[in-house]
Coordinates of C-alpha atoms in Angstrom, one line a residue:
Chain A
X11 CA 4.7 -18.3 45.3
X12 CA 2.5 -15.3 45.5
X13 CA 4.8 -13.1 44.1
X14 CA 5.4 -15.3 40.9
X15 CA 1.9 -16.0 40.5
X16 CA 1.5 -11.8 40.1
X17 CA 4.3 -11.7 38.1
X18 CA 2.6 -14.2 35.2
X19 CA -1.0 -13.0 36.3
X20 CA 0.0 -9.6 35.9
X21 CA 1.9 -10.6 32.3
X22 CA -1.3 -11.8 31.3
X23 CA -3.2 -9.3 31.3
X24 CA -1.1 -6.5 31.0
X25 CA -1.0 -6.1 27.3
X26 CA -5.2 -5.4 27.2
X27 CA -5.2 -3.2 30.1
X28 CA -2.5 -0.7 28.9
X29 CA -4.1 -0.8 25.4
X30 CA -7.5 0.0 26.6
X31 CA -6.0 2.7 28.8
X32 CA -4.4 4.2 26.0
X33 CA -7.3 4.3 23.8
X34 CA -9.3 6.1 27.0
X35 CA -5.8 8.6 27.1
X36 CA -6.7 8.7 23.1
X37 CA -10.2 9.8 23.0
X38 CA -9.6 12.2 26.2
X39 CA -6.7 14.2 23.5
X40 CA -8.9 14.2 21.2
X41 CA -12.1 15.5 22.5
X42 CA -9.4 18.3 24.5
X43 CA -7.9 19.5 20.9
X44 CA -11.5 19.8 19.3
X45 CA -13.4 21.2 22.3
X46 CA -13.3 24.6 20.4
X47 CA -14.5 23.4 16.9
X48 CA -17.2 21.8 18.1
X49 CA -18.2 24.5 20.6
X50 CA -18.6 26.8 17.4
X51 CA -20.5 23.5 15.5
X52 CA -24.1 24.1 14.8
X53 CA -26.7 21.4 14.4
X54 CA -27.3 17.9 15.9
X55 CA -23.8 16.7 14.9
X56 CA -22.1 18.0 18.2
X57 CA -24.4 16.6 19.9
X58 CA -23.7 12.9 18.0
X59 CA -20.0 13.3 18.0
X60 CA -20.1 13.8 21.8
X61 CA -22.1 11.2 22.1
X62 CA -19.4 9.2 20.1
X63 CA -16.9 10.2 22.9
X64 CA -18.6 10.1 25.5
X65 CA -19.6 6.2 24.9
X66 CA -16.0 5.4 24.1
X67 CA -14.9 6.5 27.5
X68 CA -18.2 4.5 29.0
X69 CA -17.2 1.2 26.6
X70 CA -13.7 1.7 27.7
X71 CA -15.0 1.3 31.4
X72 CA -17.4 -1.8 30.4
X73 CA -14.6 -3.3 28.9
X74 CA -12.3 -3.8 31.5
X75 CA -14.8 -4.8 33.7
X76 CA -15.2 -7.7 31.0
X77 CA -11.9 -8.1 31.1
X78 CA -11.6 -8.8 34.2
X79 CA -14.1 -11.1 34.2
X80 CA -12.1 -12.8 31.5
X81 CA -9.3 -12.9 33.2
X82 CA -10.2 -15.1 36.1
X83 CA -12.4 -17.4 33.9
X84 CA -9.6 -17.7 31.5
X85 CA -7.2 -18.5 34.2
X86 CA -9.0 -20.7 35.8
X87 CA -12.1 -22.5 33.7
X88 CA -10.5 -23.0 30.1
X89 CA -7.8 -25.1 29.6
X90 CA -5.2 -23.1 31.3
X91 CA -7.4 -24.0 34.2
X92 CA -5.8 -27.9 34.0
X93 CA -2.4 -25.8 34.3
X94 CA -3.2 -23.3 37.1
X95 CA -5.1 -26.4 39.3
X96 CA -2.1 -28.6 38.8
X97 CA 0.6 -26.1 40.0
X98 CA 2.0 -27.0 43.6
X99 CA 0.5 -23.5 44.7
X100 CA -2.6 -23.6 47.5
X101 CA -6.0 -22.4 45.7
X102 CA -6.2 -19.2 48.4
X103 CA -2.7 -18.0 47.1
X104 CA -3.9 -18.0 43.2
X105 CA -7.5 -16.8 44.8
X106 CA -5.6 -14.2 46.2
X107 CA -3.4 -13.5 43.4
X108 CA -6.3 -12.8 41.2
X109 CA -8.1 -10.6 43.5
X110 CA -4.7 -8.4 43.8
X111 CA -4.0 -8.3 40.1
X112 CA -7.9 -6.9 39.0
X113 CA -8.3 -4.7 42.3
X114 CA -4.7 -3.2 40.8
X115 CA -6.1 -2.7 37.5
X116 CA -9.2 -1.5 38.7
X117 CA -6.9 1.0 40.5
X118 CA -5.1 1.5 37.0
X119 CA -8.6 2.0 35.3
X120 CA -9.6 4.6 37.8
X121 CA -6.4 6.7 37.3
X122 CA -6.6 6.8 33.6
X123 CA -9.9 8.2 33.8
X124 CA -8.3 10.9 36.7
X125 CA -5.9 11.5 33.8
X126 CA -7.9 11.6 31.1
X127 CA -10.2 14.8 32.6
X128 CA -6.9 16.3 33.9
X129 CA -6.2 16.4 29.6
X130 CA -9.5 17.9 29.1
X131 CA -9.5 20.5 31.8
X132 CA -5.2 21.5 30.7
X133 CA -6.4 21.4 26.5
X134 CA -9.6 22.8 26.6
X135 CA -10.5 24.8 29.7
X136 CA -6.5 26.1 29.8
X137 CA -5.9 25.8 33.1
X138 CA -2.3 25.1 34.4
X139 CA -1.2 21.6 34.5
X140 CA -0.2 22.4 38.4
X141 CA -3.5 24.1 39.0
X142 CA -5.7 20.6 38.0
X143 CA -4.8 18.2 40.7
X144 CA -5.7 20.3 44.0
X145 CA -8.9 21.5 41.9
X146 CA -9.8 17.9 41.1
X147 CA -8.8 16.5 44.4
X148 CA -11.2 17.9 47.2
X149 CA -12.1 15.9 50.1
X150 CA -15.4 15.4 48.3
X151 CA -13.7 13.8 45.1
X152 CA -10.7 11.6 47.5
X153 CA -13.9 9.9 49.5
X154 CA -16.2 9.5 46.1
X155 CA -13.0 7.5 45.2
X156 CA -13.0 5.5 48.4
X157 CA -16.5 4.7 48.2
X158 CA -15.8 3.2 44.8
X159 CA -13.2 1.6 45.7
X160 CA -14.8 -0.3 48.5
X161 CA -17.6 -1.1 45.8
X162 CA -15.0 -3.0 43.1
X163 CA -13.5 -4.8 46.2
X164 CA -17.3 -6.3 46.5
X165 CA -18.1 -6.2 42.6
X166 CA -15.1 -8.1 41.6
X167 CA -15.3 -10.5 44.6
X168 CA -18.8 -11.5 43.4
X169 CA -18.0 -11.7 40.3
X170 CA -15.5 -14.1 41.3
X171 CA -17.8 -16.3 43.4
X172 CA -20.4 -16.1 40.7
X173 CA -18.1 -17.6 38.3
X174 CA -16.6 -20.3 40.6
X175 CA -20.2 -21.1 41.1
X176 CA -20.9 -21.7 37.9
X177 CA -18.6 -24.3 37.3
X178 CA -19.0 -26.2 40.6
X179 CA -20.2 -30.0 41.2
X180 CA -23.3 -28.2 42.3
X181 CA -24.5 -27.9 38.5
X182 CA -24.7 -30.5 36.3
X183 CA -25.1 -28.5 33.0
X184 CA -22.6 -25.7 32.8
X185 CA -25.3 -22.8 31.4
X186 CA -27.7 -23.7 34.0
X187 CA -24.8 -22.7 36.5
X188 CA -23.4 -19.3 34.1
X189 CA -27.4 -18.6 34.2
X190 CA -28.0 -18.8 37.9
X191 CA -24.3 -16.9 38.5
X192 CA -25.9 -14.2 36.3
X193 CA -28.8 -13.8 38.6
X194 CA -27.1 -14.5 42.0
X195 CA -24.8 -11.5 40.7
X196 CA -27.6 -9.2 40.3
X197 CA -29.5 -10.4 43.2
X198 CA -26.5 -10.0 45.2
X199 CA -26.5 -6.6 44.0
X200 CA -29.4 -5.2 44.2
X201 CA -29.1 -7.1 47.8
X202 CA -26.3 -5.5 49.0
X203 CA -27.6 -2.1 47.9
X204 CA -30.9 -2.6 50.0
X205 CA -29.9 -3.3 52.9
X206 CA -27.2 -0.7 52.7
X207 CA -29.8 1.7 52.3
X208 CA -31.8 0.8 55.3
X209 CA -29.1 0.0 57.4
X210 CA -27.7 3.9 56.7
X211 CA -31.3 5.5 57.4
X212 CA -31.7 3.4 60.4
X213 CA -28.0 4.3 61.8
X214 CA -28.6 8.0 60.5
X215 CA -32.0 8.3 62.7
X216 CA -29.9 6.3 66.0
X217 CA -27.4 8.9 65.9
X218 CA -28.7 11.9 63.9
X219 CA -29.3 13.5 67.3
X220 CA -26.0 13.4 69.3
X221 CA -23.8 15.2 66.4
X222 CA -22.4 18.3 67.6
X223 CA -20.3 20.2 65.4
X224 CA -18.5 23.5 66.0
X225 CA -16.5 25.2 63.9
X226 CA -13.0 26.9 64.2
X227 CA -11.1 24.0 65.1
X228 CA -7.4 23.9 64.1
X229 CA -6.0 21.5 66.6
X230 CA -5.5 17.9 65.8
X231 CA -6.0 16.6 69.5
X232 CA -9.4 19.0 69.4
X233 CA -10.2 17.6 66.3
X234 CA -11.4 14.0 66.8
X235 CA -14.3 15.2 69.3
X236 CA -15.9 16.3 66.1
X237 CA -15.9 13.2 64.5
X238 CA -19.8 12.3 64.4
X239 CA -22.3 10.5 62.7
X240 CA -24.4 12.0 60.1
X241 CA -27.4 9.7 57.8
X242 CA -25.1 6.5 58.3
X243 CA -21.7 8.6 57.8
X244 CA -18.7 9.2 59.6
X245 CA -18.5 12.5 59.5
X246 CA -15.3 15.1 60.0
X247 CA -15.2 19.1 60.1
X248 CA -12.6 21.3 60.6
X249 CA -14.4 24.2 59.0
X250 CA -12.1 27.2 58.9
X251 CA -9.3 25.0 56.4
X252 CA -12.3 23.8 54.3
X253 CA -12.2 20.3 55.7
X254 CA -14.8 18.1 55.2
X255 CA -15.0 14.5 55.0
X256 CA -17.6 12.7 54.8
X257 CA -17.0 8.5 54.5
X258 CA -19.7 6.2 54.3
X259 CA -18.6 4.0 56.7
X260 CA -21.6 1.5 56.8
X261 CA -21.8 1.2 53.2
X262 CA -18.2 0.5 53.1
X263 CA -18.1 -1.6 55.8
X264 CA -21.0 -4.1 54.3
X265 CA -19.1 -4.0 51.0
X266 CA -16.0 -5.1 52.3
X267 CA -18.2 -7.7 54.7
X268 CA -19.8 -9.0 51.5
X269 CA -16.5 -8.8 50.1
X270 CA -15.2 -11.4 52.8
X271 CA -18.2 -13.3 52.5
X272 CA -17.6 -13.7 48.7
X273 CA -13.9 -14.4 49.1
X274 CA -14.3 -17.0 51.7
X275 CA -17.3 -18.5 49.7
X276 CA -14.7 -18.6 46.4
X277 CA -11.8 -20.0 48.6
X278 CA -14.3 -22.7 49.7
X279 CA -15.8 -23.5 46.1
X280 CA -11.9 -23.4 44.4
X281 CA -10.4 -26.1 46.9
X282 CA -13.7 -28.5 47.2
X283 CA -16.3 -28.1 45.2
X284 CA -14.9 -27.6 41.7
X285 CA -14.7 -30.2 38.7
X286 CA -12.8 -29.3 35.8
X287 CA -14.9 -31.4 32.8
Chain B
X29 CA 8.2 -52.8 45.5
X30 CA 7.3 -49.3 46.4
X31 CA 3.9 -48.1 45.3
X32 CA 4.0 -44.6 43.4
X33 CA 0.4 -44.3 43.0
X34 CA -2.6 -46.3 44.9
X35 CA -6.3 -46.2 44.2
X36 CA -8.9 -47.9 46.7
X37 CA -12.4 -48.2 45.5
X38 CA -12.6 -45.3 43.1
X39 CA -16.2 -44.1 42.3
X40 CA -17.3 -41.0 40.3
X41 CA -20.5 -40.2 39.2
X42 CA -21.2 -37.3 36.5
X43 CA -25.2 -36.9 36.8
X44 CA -26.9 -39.8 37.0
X45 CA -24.1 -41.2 34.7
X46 CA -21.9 -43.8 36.7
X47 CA -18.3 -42.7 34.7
X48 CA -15.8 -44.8 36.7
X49 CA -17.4 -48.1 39.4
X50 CA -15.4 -49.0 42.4
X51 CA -11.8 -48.8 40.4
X52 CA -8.7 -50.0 42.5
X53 CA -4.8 -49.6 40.7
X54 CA -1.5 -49.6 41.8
X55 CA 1.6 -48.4 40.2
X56 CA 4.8 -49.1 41.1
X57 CA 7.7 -46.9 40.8
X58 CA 9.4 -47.7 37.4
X59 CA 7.3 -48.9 35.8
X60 CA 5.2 -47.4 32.6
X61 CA 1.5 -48.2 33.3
X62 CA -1.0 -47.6 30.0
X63 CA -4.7 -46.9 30.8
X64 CA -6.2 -48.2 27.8
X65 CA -9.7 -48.1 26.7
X66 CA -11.7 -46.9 24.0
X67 CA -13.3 -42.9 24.4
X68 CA -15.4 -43.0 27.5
X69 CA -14.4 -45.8 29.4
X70 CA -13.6 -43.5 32.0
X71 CA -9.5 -43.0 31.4
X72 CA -9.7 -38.8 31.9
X73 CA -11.7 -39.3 34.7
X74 CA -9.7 -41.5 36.6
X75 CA -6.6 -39.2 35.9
X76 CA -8.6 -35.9 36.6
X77 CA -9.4 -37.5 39.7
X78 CA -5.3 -38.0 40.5
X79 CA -4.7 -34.5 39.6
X80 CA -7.2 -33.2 41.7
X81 CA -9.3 -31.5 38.8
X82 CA -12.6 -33.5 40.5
X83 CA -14.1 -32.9 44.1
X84 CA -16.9 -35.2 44.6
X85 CA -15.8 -38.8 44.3
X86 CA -15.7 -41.6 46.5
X87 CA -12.9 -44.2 47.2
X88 CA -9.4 -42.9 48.0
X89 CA -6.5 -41.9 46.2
X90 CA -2.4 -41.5 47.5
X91 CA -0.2 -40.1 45.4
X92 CA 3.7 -41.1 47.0
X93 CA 1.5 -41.3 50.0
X94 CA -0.5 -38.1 50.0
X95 CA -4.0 -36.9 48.7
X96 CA -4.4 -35.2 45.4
X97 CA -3.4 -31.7 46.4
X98 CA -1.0 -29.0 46.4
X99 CA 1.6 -31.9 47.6
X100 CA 1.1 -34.3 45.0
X101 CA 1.5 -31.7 42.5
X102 CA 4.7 -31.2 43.5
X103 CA 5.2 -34.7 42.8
X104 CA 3.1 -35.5 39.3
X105 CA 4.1 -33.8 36.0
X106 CA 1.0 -34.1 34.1
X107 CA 0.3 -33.9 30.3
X108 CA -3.5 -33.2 30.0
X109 CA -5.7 -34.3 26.5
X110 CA -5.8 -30.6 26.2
X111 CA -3.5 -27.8 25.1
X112 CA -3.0 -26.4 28.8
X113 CA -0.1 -23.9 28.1
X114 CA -1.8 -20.3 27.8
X115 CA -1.6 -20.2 23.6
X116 CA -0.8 -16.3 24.2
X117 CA 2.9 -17.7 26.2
X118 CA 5.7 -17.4 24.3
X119 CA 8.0 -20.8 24.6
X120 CA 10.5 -18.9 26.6
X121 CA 7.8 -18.0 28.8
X122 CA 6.7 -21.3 29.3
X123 CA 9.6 -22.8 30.3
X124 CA 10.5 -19.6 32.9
X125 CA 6.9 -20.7 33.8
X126 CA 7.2 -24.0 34.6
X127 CA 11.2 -23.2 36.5
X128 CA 9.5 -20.4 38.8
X129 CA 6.4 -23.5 40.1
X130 CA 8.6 -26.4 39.8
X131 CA 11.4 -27.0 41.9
X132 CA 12.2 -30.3 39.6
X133 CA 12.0 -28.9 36.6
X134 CA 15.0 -29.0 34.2
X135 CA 15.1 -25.7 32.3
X136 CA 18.4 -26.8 30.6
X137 CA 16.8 -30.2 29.6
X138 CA 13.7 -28.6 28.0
X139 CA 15.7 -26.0 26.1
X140 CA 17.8 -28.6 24.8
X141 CA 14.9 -31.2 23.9
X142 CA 13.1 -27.9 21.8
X143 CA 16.1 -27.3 19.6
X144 CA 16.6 -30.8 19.1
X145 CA 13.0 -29.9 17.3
X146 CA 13.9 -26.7 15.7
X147 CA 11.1 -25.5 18.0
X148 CA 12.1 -21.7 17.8
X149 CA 11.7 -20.6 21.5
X150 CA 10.6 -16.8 20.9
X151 CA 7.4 -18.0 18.9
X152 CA 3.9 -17.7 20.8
X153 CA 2.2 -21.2 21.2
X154 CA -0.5 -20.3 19.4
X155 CA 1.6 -19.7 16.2
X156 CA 2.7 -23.9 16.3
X157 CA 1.2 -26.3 15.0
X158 CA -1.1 -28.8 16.3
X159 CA 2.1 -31.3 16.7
X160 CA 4.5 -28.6 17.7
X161 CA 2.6 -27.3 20.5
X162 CA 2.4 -31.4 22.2
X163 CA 6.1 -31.2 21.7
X164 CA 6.4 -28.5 23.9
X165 CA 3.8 -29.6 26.4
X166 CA 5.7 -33.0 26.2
X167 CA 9.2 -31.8 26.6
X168 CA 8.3 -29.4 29.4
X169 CA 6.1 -32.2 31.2
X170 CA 9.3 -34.6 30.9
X171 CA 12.1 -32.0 32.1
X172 CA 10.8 -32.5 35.3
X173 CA 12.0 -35.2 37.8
X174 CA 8.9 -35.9 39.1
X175 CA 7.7 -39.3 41.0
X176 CA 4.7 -39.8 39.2
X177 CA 4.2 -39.0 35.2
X178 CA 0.7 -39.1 34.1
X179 CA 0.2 -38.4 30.4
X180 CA -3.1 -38.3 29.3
X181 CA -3.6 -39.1 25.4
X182 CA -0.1 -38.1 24.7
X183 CA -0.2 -39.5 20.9
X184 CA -4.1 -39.1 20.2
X185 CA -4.1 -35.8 18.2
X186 CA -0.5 -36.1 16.6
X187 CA 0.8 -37.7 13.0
X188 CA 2.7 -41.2 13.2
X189 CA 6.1 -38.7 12.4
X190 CA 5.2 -36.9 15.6
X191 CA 3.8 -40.5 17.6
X192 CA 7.6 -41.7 17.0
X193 CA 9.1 -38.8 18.4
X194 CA 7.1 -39.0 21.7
X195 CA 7.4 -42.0 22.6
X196 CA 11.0 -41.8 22.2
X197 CA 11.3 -38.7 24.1
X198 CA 8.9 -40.2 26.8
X199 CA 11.3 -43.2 27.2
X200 CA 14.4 -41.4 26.8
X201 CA 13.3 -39.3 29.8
X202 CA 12.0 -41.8 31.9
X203 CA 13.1 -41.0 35.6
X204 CA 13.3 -44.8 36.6
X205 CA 12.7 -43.3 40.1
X206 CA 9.5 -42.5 39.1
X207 CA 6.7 -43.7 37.4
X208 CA 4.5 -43.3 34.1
X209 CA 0.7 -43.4 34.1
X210 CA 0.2 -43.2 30.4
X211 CA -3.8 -43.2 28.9
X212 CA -4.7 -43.6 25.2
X213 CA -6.9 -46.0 22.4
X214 CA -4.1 -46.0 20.1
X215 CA -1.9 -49.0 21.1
X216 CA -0.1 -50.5 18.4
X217 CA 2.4 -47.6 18.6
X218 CA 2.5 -47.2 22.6
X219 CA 2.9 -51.1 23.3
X220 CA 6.4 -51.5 22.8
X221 CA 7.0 -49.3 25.7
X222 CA 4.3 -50.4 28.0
X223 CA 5.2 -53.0 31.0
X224 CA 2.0 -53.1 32.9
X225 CA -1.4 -52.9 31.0
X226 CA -4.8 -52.0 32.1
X227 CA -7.9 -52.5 30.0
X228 CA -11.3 -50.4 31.0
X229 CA -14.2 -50.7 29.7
X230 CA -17.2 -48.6 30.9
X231 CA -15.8 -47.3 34.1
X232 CA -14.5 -50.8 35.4
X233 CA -11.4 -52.7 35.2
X234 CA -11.0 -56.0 32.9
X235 CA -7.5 -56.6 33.0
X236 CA -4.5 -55.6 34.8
X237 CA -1.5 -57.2 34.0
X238 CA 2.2 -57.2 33.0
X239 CA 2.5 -56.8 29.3
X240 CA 4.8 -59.8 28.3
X241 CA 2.4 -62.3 30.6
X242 CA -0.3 -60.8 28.4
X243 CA 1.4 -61.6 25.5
X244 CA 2.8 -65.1 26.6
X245 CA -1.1 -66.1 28.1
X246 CA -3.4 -65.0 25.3
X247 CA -0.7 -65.6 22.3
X248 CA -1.3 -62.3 20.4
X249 CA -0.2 -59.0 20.8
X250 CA -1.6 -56.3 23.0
X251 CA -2.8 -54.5 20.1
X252 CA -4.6 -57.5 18.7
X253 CA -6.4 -58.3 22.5
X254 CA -7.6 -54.5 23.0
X255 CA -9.5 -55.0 19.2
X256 CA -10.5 -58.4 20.3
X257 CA -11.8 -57.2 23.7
X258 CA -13.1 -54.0 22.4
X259 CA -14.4 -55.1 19.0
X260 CA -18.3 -54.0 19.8
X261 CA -17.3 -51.1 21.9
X262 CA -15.1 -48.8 19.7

């Protein structure tokens, strides 16, 4: 059943997604191909037109976070919703469904934008196509992209909960519940940020002390020794091959915890405690 | 005779709004059951409440023996008041919709029943009309061979061309395995097809009864009773 729920779910919202990519691909071409004239452009105009560009690329990334907030509401609170609660399918499989189908677009959105400055740098800077990749993908760029990664899986899994929340038996009038999913959202946020913070600091100052690095080490057996933990980080060196990795593994981990959280909270809401009206 | 659907004691409360009061209904299998009442008497809610679309109620509900759930969906095909096939779905896409979720479903029949309508299956839904789109809905709903058919205002938002047609297809289609569980306030048209009828009025019960004792009892039709009962109410 999982596999024919993607295939509609992914139907769905294919057609927006690619579109909006394409436009991002669009904009990327066409700031590349006119990098030159408006290097040799004088004035305040430059300045607007990159402006213009630049908030494309930013609108195109705003958008498809509304999309996928669109998509699950769609799915499940408008009148598909009397479809997608009728079909013989348990509410964890379509929970799950969802989750897989924006996490992959997320996924989508995040490699657009990769290719998208890989058409900048090959137009404009005239690098060679072979040459972008290795310069774009350091260790410091692959683990940026795992921290945000770990962040959408807890983003989109609020946003989920939020929603479900809102149309729950707990609330009465439906805006009073879309207001107080608003809030809980950025609550949860700002929330999940805090103690992510502090939890880091205090971790960092616990084990700041017993990190001992050398480097010159080539073997993989002699490697994990220097695995340490550095301001709340797990931390890996082999110095003389340039590696460096540094993943926030307490961060990450409370995201994907308030991930869970979220997801079980959802699961729970979808199977008991929502009325369609 | 074997009981398709059975309601015990049914409550539901929206707010401090009492919507449906202590409600008890049985249907039996082949038999066509119309929930009739005017808007508001608490029809939808009783159905949402089979379909599992609302959590807190009291009073129980089996459906072929089984709670509303992912099993008794596999055993109700359910026409809601509402357009509920995505508008973006293309009619093809509908139908391979409803053949991947329902292992009952009829693909053949449902092609079939759309070019009986000139419904031209690589149109989007959204690009019927009002009376084409609850043709599809209906014809997909009955290509199933379900247990338990619960259509919920299946003529309210269609012309009396269109009325004709759906009833006809409704009874053409009717599994007499199964059952039908049909709400509306329009019954002059649905009566000839009706055996059992139930009359509600603000969330309770005021008649349930075959349709030709009705008739026999009270001397008038069941068209001419619901105006009679309802007169102050609609």
């Amino acid at each position: 059943m999982l596999c024919r729920l993607l295939k509609h779910d992914f139907t769905y919202s294919a057609k927006t997604f690619l579109a909006m990519g394409a436009i991002a691909i669009a904009i990327a071409f066409i700031m590349a191909i006119t990098s030159d004239a408006i290097n040799q452009m004088e004035g305040d105009f430059i300045y607007v037109l990159m402006m213009v560009l630049m908030l494309g690329i930013v609108g195109m990334a705003i958008a498809a976070i509304v999309q996928i907030f669109q998509f699950y509401h769609r799915s499940f609170f408008s009148h598909s919703g009397y479809l997608q609660f009728t079909l013989p399918v348990r509410r964890g499989t379509q929970l799950a469904s969802k989750l897989i189908v924006s996490m992959a677009w997320f996924l989508y959105a995040l490699t657009v934008a990769v290719v998208a400055i890989a058409i900048i740098i090959v137009i404009a800077d005239g690098v060679e196509f072979r040459d972008v990749f290795p310069t774009m993908f350091n260790t410091q760029t692959l683990v940026t992209l795992l921290d945000l990664f770990f962040l959408a899986i807890a983003a989109i899994a609020l946003m989920f909960f939020c929603i479900t929340l809102a149309h729950s038996v707990f609330f009465n009038k439906r805006i009073h519940g879309i207001i107080s999913g608003i809030i809980g959202f950025l609550y949860t946020g700002l929330a999940m940020w805090v103690v992510n913070l502090l939890q880091g600091r205090y971790l960092a100052r616990e084990t700041i002390e017993r990190i001992d690095i050398n480097g010159g080490i080539t073997a993989w057996d002699r490697y994990w020794p220097q695995v340490g933990l550095e301001y709340g980080r797990l931390v890996v060196y082999e110095n003389e091959f340039g590696w460096h990795i540094f993943i926030d593994i307490y961060t990450n981990a409370a995201m994907l915890g308030f991930a869970a959280l979220a997801i079980a909270a959802t699961w729970y809401l979808l199977k008991k405690r929502v009325s369609l009206r | 005779m074997e009981k398709i659907l059975e309601i015990n004691g049914l409550h539901k409360n929206y707010g401090k709004t009492h919507a449906v009061k202590g409600i008890s209904l049985d249907v039996e299998k082949g038999k066509i059951v119309g929930l009739l009442g005017p808007n508001g008497s608490g029809k939808t809610t009783i159905i949402k409440t089979i379909m599992g679309l609302l959590s807190d109620y009291d009073g129980n509900v089996a459906i072929a023996g089984t709670t509303p759930g992912v099993a008794a969906n596999e055993n109700i095909s359910y026409l809601p008041d509402v357009s509920h096939i995505p508008n973006w779905f293309k009619v093809n896409q509908a139908i391979s919709f409803f053949a991947d979720f329902y292992k009952d479903f009829d693909a053949k029949r449902a092609e079939n029943m759309l070019d009986s309508m000139n419904i031209p299956r690589d149109k989007k839904i959204k690009a019927l009309s009002r009376g084409m789109q609850e043709k599809v809905q209906l014809s997909l709903v009955m290509s199933r061979r379900a247990k338990l058919y619960i259509l919920d205002e299946p003529i309210g938002a269609v012309d009396p061309a269109s009325r004709e047609f759906i009833i006809s297809t409704i009874l053409k289609n009717f599994n007499e395995e199964g059952a039908i569980l049909l709400s509306t306030h329009i019954i002059a048209d649905i009566e000839p097809i009706l055996d059992v009828a139930v009359f509600l009025k603000e969330g309770q019960i005021v008649l349930n009864d075959d349709v030709e004792k009705i008739r026999e009892e009270k001397g008038m039709s069941l068209d001419q009773l619901f105006r009679e009962v309802f007169k102050n109410v609609v």
